[in-house]
Tab-separated table of N, CA and C in Angstrom:
chain	number	residue	atom	x	y	z
A	314	UNK	N	-5.242	45.087	5.530
A	314	UNK	CA	-4.581	45.039	4.247
A	314	UNK	C	-4.918	43.715	3.569
A	315	UNK	N	-5.336	43.750	2.303
A	315	UNK	CA	-5.643	42.510	1.584
A	315	UNK	C	-4.422	41.593	1.514
A	316	UNK	N	-4.679	40.289	1.555
A	316	UNK	CA	-3.597	39.303	1.568
A	316	UNK	C	-3.240	38.743	0.198
A	317	UNK	N	-4.092	38.946	-0.782
A	317	UNK	CA	-3.828	38.389	-2.107
A	317	UNK	C	-4.162	39.432	-3.168
A	318	UNK	N	-3.725	39.144	-4.390
A	318	UNK	CA	-4.020	40.049	-5.498
A	318	UNK	C	-5.530	40.166	-5.705
A	319	UNK	N	-6.215	39.040	-5.633
A	319	UNK	CA	-7.664	39.042	-5.832
A	319	UNK	C	-8.355	39.892	-4.763
A	320	UNK	N	-7.933	39.737	-3.502
A	320	UNK	CA	-8.520	40.541	-2.425
A	320	UNK	C	-8.223	42.024	-2.628
A	321	UNK	N	-7.008	42.343	-3.067
A	321	UNK	CA	-6.648	43.736	-3.327
A	321	UNK	C	-7.498	44.313	-4.453
A	322	UNK	N	-7.665	43.534	-5.515
A	322	UNK	CA	-8.480	43.980	-6.645
A	322	UNK	C	-9.910	44.262	-6.186
A	323	UNK	N	-10.476	43.348	-5.414
A	323	UNK	CA	-11.839	43.542	-4.914
A	323	UNK	C	-11.928	44.752	-3.994
A	324	UNK	N	-10.906	44.959	-3.166
A	324	UNK	CA	-10.877	46.103	-2.261
A	324	UNK	C	-10.865	47.413	-3.049
A	325	UNK	N	-10.029	47.477	-4.095
A	325	UNK	CA	-9.943	48.681	-4.923
A	325	UNK	C	-11.275	48.942	-5.616
A	326	UNK	N	-11.890	47.903	-6.155
A	326	UNK	CA	-13.188	48.064	-6.823
A	326	UNK	C	-14.229	48.565	-5.837
A	327	UNK	N	-14.262	47.964	-4.665
A	327	UNK	CA	-15.230	48.366	-3.639
A	327	UNK	C	-15.013	49.827	-3.236
A	328	UNK	N	-13.763	50.208	-3.009
A	328	UNK	CA	-13.456	51.590	-2.615
A	328	UNK	C	-13.813	52.570	-3.722
A	329	UNK	N	-13.543	52.199	-4.968
A	329	UNK	CA	-13.807	53.117	-6.076
A	329	UNK	C	-15.294	53.376	-6.261
A	330	UNK	N	-16.120	52.467	-5.762
A	330	UNK	CA	-17.570	52.647	-5.880
A	330	UNK	C	-18.160	53.385	-4.685
A	331	UNK	N	-17.342	53.618	-3.647
A	331	UNK	CA	-17.818	54.362	-2.477
A	331	UNK	C	-18.056	55.816	-2.869
A	332	UNK	N	-19.141	56.368	-2.383
A	332	UNK	CA	-19.492	57.750	-2.718
A	332	UNK	C	-18.414	58.705	-2.210
A	333	UNK	N	-17.992	59.594	-3.083
A	333	UNK	CA	-17.009	60.640	-2.773
A	333	UNK	C	-15.644	60.109	-2.337
A	334	UNK	N	-15.339	58.850	-2.608
A	334	UNK	CA	-14.019	58.316	-2.256
A	334	UNK	C	-12.979	58.757	-3.288
A	335	UNK	N	-13.355	58.691	-4.565
A	335	UNK	CA	-12.466	59.144	-5.630
A	335	UNK	C	-12.687	60.630	-5.861
A	336	UNK	N	-11.609	61.351	-6.110
A	336	UNK	CA	-11.752	62.778	-6.382
A	336	UNK	C	-10.708	63.221	-7.399
A	337	UNK	N	-11.018	64.324	-8.051
A	337	UNK	CA	-10.092	64.901	-9.015
A	337	UNK	C	-9.022	65.663	-8.232
A	338	UNK	N	-7.793	65.203	-8.334
A	338	UNK	CA	-6.673	65.867	-7.662
A	338	UNK	C	-5.824	66.580	-8.713
A	339	UNK	N	-4.840	67.335	-8.264
A	339	UNK	CA	-3.958	68.007	-9.215
A	339	UNK	C	-3.190	66.992	-10.063
A	340	UNK	N	-2.828	65.871	-9.469
A	340	UNK	CA	-2.114	64.828	-10.217
A	340	UNK	C	-3.040	64.192	-11.254
A	341	UNK	N	-4.284	63.913	-10.871
A	341	UNK	CA	-5.252	63.346	-11.818
A	341	UNK	C	-5.489	64.322	-12.971
A	342	UNK	N	-5.529	65.608	-12.671
A	342	UNK	CA	-5.717	66.628	-13.709
A	342	UNK	C	-4.508	66.657	-14.643
A	343	UNK	N	-3.302	66.530	-14.078
A	343	UNK	CA	-2.093	66.482	-14.912
A	343	UNK	C	-2.127	65.281	-15.852
A	344	UNK	N	-2.535	64.134	-15.330
A	344	UNK	CA	-2.645	62.927	-16.161
A	344	UNK	C	-3.665	63.158	-17.271
A	345	UNK	N	-4.793	63.754	-16.925
A	345	UNK	CA	-5.821	64.051	-17.927
A	345	UNK	C	-5.258	64.958	-19.022
A	346	UNK	N	-4.525	65.988	-18.634
A	346	UNK	CA	-3.959	66.917	-19.615
A	346	UNK	C	-2.957	66.226	-20.538
A	347	UNK	N	-2.132	65.356	-19.974
A	347	UNK	CA	-1.143	64.638	-20.790
A	347	UNK	C	-1.839	63.707	-21.779
A	348	UNK	N	-2.800	62.926	-21.284
A	348	UNK	CA	-3.496	61.982	-22.165
A	348	UNK	C	-4.345	62.721	-23.193
A	349	UNK	N	-4.891	63.867	-22.809
A	349	UNK	CA	-5.725	64.630	-23.736
A	349	UNK	C	-4.950	65.190	-24.917
A	350	UNK	N	-3.653	65.468	-24.732
A	350	UNK	CA	-2.984	66.013	-25.889
A	350	UNK	C	-1.553	66.451	-25.765
A	351	UNK	N	-0.927	66.273	-24.680
A	351	UNK	CA	0.465	66.686	-24.749
A	351	UNK	C	1.168	66.646	-23.431
A	352	UNK	N	2.452	66.748	-23.425
A	352	UNK	CA	3.325	66.715	-24.602
A	352	UNK	C	3.420	65.305	-25.188
A	353	UNK	N	3.389	65.232	-26.492
A	353	UNK	CA	3.390	63.937	-27.181
A	353	UNK	C	4.613	63.877	-28.100
A	354	UNK	N	5.382	62.788	-28.049
A	354	UNK	CA	6.521	62.654	-28.973
A	354	UNK	C	6.056	62.716	-30.429
A	355	UNK	N	6.884	63.323	-31.286
A	355	UNK	CA	6.514	63.525	-32.693
A	355	UNK	C	6.082	62.248	-33.398
A	356	UNK	N	6.804	61.156	-33.152
A	356	UNK	CA	6.519	59.921	-33.883
A	356	UNK	C	5.181	59.299	-33.477
A	357	UNK	N	4.617	59.734	-32.361
A	357	UNK	CA	3.343	59.173	-31.903
A	357	UNK	C	2.176	60.130	-32.181
A	358	UNK	N	2.473	61.384	-32.487
A	358	UNK	CA	1.418	62.383	-32.706
A	358	UNK	C	0.308	61.927	-33.658
A	359	UNK	N	0.638	61.283	-34.785
A	359	UNK	CA	-0.442	60.888	-35.704
A	359	UNK	C	-1.457	59.917	-35.100
A	360	UNK	N	-1.021	59.086	-34.152
A	360	UNK	CA	-1.955	58.112	-33.578
A	360	UNK	C	-2.425	58.510	-32.179
A	361	UNK	N	-2.010	59.697	-31.696
A	361	UNK	CA	-2.369	60.090	-30.334
A	361	UNK	C	-3.881	60.210	-30.118
A	362	UNK	N	-4.663	60.741	-31.053
A	362	UNK	CA	-6.119	60.784	-30.820
A	362	UNK	C	-6.699	59.392	-30.552
A	363	UNK	N	-6.223	58.389	-31.271
A	363	UNK	CA	-6.651	57.003	-31.061
A	363	UNK	C	-6.282	56.551	-29.649
A	364	UNK	N	-5.037	56.820	-29.238
A	364	UNK	CA	-4.566	56.419	-27.911
A	364	UNK	C	-5.361	57.129	-26.826
A	365	UNK	N	-5.546	58.424	-26.974
A	365	UNK	CA	-6.260	59.223	-25.980
A	365	UNK	C	-7.710	58.761	-25.832
A	366	UNK	N	-8.394	58.624	-26.957
A	366	UNK	CA	-9.793	58.183	-26.935
A	366	UNK	C	-9.915	56.823	-26.258
A	367	UNK	N	-9.052	55.897	-26.648
A	367	UNK	CA	-9.104	54.546	-26.096
A	367	UNK	C	-8.774	54.545	-24.608
A	368	UNK	N	-7.783	55.327	-24.208
A	368	UNK	CA	-7.397	55.382	-22.790
A	368	UNK	C	-8.557	55.862	-21.920
A	369	UNK	N	-9.207	56.932	-22.317
A	369	UNK	CA	-10.300	57.468	-21.500
A	369	UNK	C	-11.539	56.582	-21.521
A	370	UNK	N	-11.848	56.013	-22.672
A	370	UNK	CA	-13.103	55.266	-22.794
A	370	UNK	C	-13.017	53.821	-22.311
A	371	UNK	N	-11.837	53.353	-21.927
A	371	UNK	CA	-11.734	52.026	-21.318
A	371	UNK	C	-11.648	52.108	-19.792
A	372	UNK	N	-11.741	53.309	-19.254
A	372	UNK	CA	-11.735	53.472	-17.793
A	372	UNK	C	-13.026	52.933	-17.185
A	373	UNK	N	-12.976	52.480	-15.937
A	373	UNK	CA	-14.217	52.119	-15.234
A	373	UNK	C	-15.115	53.357	-15.107
A	374	UNK	N	-16.410	53.143	-15.009
A	374	UNK	CA	-17.380	54.245	-14.966
A	374	UNK	C	-17.068	55.275	-13.889
A	375	UNK	N	-16.602	54.808	-12.729
A	375	UNK	CA	-16.314	55.731	-11.633
A	375	UNK	C	-15.240	56.747	-12.031
A	376	UNK	N	-14.259	56.310	-12.795
A	376	UNK	CA	-13.193	57.203	-13.235
A	376	UNK	C	-13.665	58.079	-14.390
A	377	UNK	N	-14.494	57.528	-15.263
A	377	UNK	CA	-15.050	58.338	-16.349
A	377	UNK	C	-15.828	59.515	-15.778
A	378	UNK	N	-16.559	59.280	-14.701
A	378	UNK	CA	-17.328	60.352	-14.068
A	378	UNK	C	-16.397	61.464	-13.595
A	379	UNK	N	-15.317	61.098	-12.935
A	379	UNK	CA	-14.362	62.096	-12.436
A	379	UNK	C	-13.769	62.916	-13.579
A	380	UNK	N	-13.421	62.248	-14.669
A	380	UNK	CA	-12.799	62.927	-15.802
A	380	UNK	C	-13.821	63.569	-16.745
A	381	UNK	N	-15.096	63.401	-16.469
A	381	UNK	CA	-16.125	64.005	-17.306
A	381	UNK	C	-16.258	63.348	-18.667
A	382	UNK	N	-16.005	62.060	-18.740
A	382	UNK	CA	-16.096	61.319	-20.001
A	382	UNK	C	-17.521	60.798	-20.157
A	383	UNK	N	-18.155	61.183	-21.236
A	383	UNK	CA	-19.522	60.738	-21.517
A	383	UNK	C	-19.470	59.561	-22.485
A	384	UNK	N	-20.215	58.512	-22.169
A	384	UNK	CA	-20.273	57.338	-23.034
A	384	UNK	C	-21.596	57.348	-23.794
A	385	UNK	N	-21.504	57.154	-25.097
A	385	UNK	CA	-22.698	57.048	-25.931
A	385	UNK	C	-22.592	55.752	-26.731
A	386	UNK	N	-23.680	55.391	-27.382
A	386	UNK	CA	-23.640	54.181	-28.215
A	386	UNK	C	-22.624	54.336	-29.343
A	387	UNK	N	-22.579	55.525	-29.941
A	387	UNK	CA	-21.625	55.765	-31.025
A	387	UNK	C	-20.188	55.635	-30.521
A	388	UNK	N	-19.898	56.211	-29.360
A	388	UNK	CA	-18.547	56.107	-28.800
A	388	UNK	C	-18.204	54.660	-28.465
A	389	UNK	N	-19.181	53.895	-28.011
A	389	UNK	CA	-18.941	52.473	-27.725
A	389	UNK	C	-18.627	51.703	-29.002
A	390	UNK	N	-19.331	52.018	-30.082
A	390	UNK	CA	-19.068	51.371	-31.373
A	390	UNK	C	-17.658	51.725	-31.850
A	391	UNK	N	-17.300	53.009	-31.740
A	391	UNK	CA	-15.962	53.447	-32.157
A	391	UNK	C	-14.892	52.773	-31.307
A	392	UNK	N	-15.119	52.703	-29.994
A	392	UNK	CA	-14.161	52.056	-29.094
A	392	UNK	C	-13.976	50.586	-29.470
A	393	UNK	N	-15.072	49.873	-29.679
A	393	UNK	CA	-14.977	48.458	-30.059
A	393	UNK	C	-14.250	48.285	-31.392
A	394	UNK	N	-14.530	49.180	-32.340
A	394	UNK	CA	-13.824	49.130	-33.622
A	394	UNK	C	-12.326	49.346	-33.402
A	395	UNK	N	-11.976	50.384	-32.622
A	395	UNK	CA	-10.561	50.681	-32.347
A	395	UNK	C	-9.849	49.496	-31.708
A	396	UNK	N	-10.483	48.895	-30.702
A	396	UNK	CA	-9.849	47.780	-29.996
A	396	UNK	C	-9.691	46.561	-30.901
A	397	UNK	N	-10.697	46.276	-31.711
A	397	UNK	CA	-10.587	45.150	-32.651
A	397	UNK	C	-9.550	45.434	-33.737
A	398	UNK	N	-9.526	46.673	-34.213
A	398	UNK	CA	-8.530	47.068	-35.206
A	398	UNK	C	-7.127	46.868	-34.642
A	399	UNK	N	-6.919	47.316	-33.411
A	399	UNK	CA	-5.619	47.162	-32.760
A	399	UNK	C	-5.276	45.685	-32.558
A	400	UNK	N	-6.264	44.908	-32.157
A	400	UNK	CA	-6.043	43.476	-31.914
A	400	UNK	C	-5.509	42.777	-33.168
A	401	UNK	N	-6.043	43.145	-34.324
A	401	UNK	CA	-5.657	42.456	-35.549
A	401	UNK	C	-4.456	43.081	-36.252
A	402	UNK	N	-4.170	44.362	-36.004
A	402	UNK	CA	-3.041	45.002	-36.688
A	402	UNK	C	-1.767	45.029	-35.854
A	403	UNK	N	-1.883	44.953	-34.547
A	403	UNK	CA	-0.708	45.073	-33.672
A	403	UNK	C	0.401	44.071	-34.004
A	404	UNK	N	0.086	42.812	-34.290
A	404	UNK	CA	1.176	41.869	-34.611
A	404	UNK	C	2.005	42.283	-35.830
A	405	UNK	N	1.451	43.129	-36.696
A	405	UNK	CA	2.149	43.531	-37.911
A	405	UNK	C	2.906	44.849	-37.760
A	406	UNK	N	2.745	45.512	-36.623
A	406	UNK	CA	3.432	46.779	-36.394
A	406	UNK	C	4.908	46.534	-36.085
A	407	UNK	N	5.757	47.529	-36.356
A	407	UNK	CA	7.170	47.389	-35.980
A	407	UNK	C	7.299	47.284	-34.460
A	408	UNK	N	8.367	46.650	-33.969
A	408	UNK	CA	8.528	46.462	-32.520
A	408	UNK	C	8.426	47.752	-31.720
A	409	UNK	N	8.865	48.873	-32.298
A	409	UNK	CA	8.817	50.141	-31.568
A	409	UNK	C	7.397	50.477	-31.120
A	410	UNK	N	6.405	50.166	-31.949
A	410	UNK	CA	5.008	50.435	-31.600
A	410	UNK	C	4.352	49.251	-30.903
A	411	UNK	N	4.842	48.063	-31.174
A	411	UNK	CA	4.208	46.854	-30.655
A	411	UNK	C	4.621	46.539	-29.221
A	412	UNK	N	5.848	46.879	-28.866
A	412	UNK	CA	6.378	46.501	-27.560
A	412	UNK	C	6.716	47.729	-26.728
A	413	UNK	N	6.436	47.661	-25.431
A	413	UNK	CA	6.829	48.741	-24.534
A	413	UNK	C	8.344	48.658	-24.324
A	414	UNK	N	8.994	49.759	-23.933
A	414	UNK	CA	10.460	49.749	-23.813
A	414	UNK	C	11.049	48.583	-23.014
A	415	UNK	N	10.552	48.240	-21.819
A	415	UNK	CA	11.173	47.109	-21.109
A	415	UNK	C	11.135	45.802	-21.908
A	416	UNK	N	10.079	45.596	-22.669
A	416	UNK	CA	9.985	44.381	-23.490
A	416	UNK	C	11.000	44.429	-24.631
A	417	UNK	N	11.199	45.616	-25.220
A	417	UNK	CA	12.201	45.744	-26.285
A	417	UNK	C	13.600	45.479	-25.741
A	418	UNK	N	13.892	46.015	-24.559
A	418	UNK	CA	15.218	45.812	-23.962
A	418	UNK	C	15.448	44.337	-23.646
A	419	UNK	N	14.437	43.697	-23.080
A	419	UNK	CA	14.570	42.269	-22.756
A	419	UNK	C	14.789	41.458	-24.030
A	420	UNK	N	14.064	41.809	-25.072
A	420	UNK	CA	14.206	41.109	-26.344
A	420	UNK	C	15.629	41.256	-26.890
A	421	UNK	N	16.170	42.474	-26.793
A	421	UNK	CA	17.534	42.687	-27.279
A	421	UNK	C	18.551	41.908	-26.453
A	422	UNK	N	18.350	41.867	-25.157
A	422	UNK	CA	19.271	41.107	-24.302
A	422	UNK	C	19.232	39.629	-24.659
A	423	UNK	N	18.037	39.111	-24.909
A	423	UNK	CA	17.906	37.690	-25.238
A	423	UNK	C	18.479	37.366	-26.612
A	424	UNK	N	18.271	38.259	-27.560
A	424	UNK	CA	18.663	37.963	-28.940
A	424	UNK	C	20.133	38.216	-29.240
A	425	UNK	N	20.618	39.400	-28.889
A	425	UNK	CA	21.965	39.706	-29.375
A	425	UNK	C	22.810	40.591	-28.466
A	426	UNK	N	22.286	41.015	-27.332
A	426	UNK	CA	23.072	41.885	-26.460
A	426	UNK	C	22.943	41.454	-25.001
A	427	UNK	N	23.468	40.290	-24.650
A	427	UNK	CA	23.314	39.824	-23.271
A	427	UNK	C	24.010	40.716	-22.253
A	428	UNK	N	24.974	41.535	-22.704
A	428	UNK	CA	25.696	42.406	-21.780
A	428	UNK	C	25.007	43.764	-21.593
A	429	UNK	N	23.868	43.970	-22.227
A	429	UNK	CA	23.144	45.236	-22.141
A	429	UNK	C	22.850	45.578	-20.681
A	430	UNK	N	23.232	46.790	-20.284
A	430	UNK	CA	23.043	47.232	-18.901
A	430	UNK	C	21.907	48.235	-18.812
A	431	UNK	N	21.452	48.449	-17.593
A	431	UNK	CA	20.374	49.395	-17.331
A	431	UNK	C	20.718	50.782	-17.879
A	432	UNK	N	21.962	51.217	-17.694
A	432	UNK	CA	22.384	52.545	-18.158
A	432	UNK	C	22.339	52.674	-19.674
A	433	UNK	N	22.411	51.565	-20.379
A	433	UNK	CA	22.389	51.590	-21.841
A	433	UNK	C	20.974	51.709	-22.401
A	434	UNK	N	19.975	51.529	-21.556
A	434	UNK	CA	18.589	51.475	-22.041
A	434	UNK	C	18.170	52.748	-22.766
A	435	UNK	N	18.606	53.893	-22.294
A	435	UNK	CA	18.172	55.146	-22.903
A	435	UNK	C	18.702	55.314	-24.320
A	436	UNK	N	19.687	54.533	-24.701
A	436	UNK	CA	20.273	54.635	-26.035
A	436	UNK	C	19.553	53.764	-27.054
A	437	UNK	N	18.620	52.950	-26.595
A	437	UNK	CA	17.930	52.015	-27.495
A	437	UNK	C	16.715	52.686	-28.073
């Protein structure tokens, strides 16, 4: 068992490059189906193609192979545009889109609700 984060990271990379070590499982297929298109909350539907494309095309090559993702120069240009667009626009987005739920909850606890409990999180 690796003793440090760096050793673990290297171990995972090494294993992922081993022939036939990674495989498409039912769980991996479920993840692919969810990221490909659903079920998606209504408020995110308009930007889901952007999220889906970016999620699949930022995977390491070994995972792209399993999911059947083909990389082309055009797709690389689109991916770079998407990532740069996100980098520059994200600070201006509302917190709901900018921050993941745990970050929003922590922010609320720090700012104005120090008594906020775990059970209250679903109401935010």
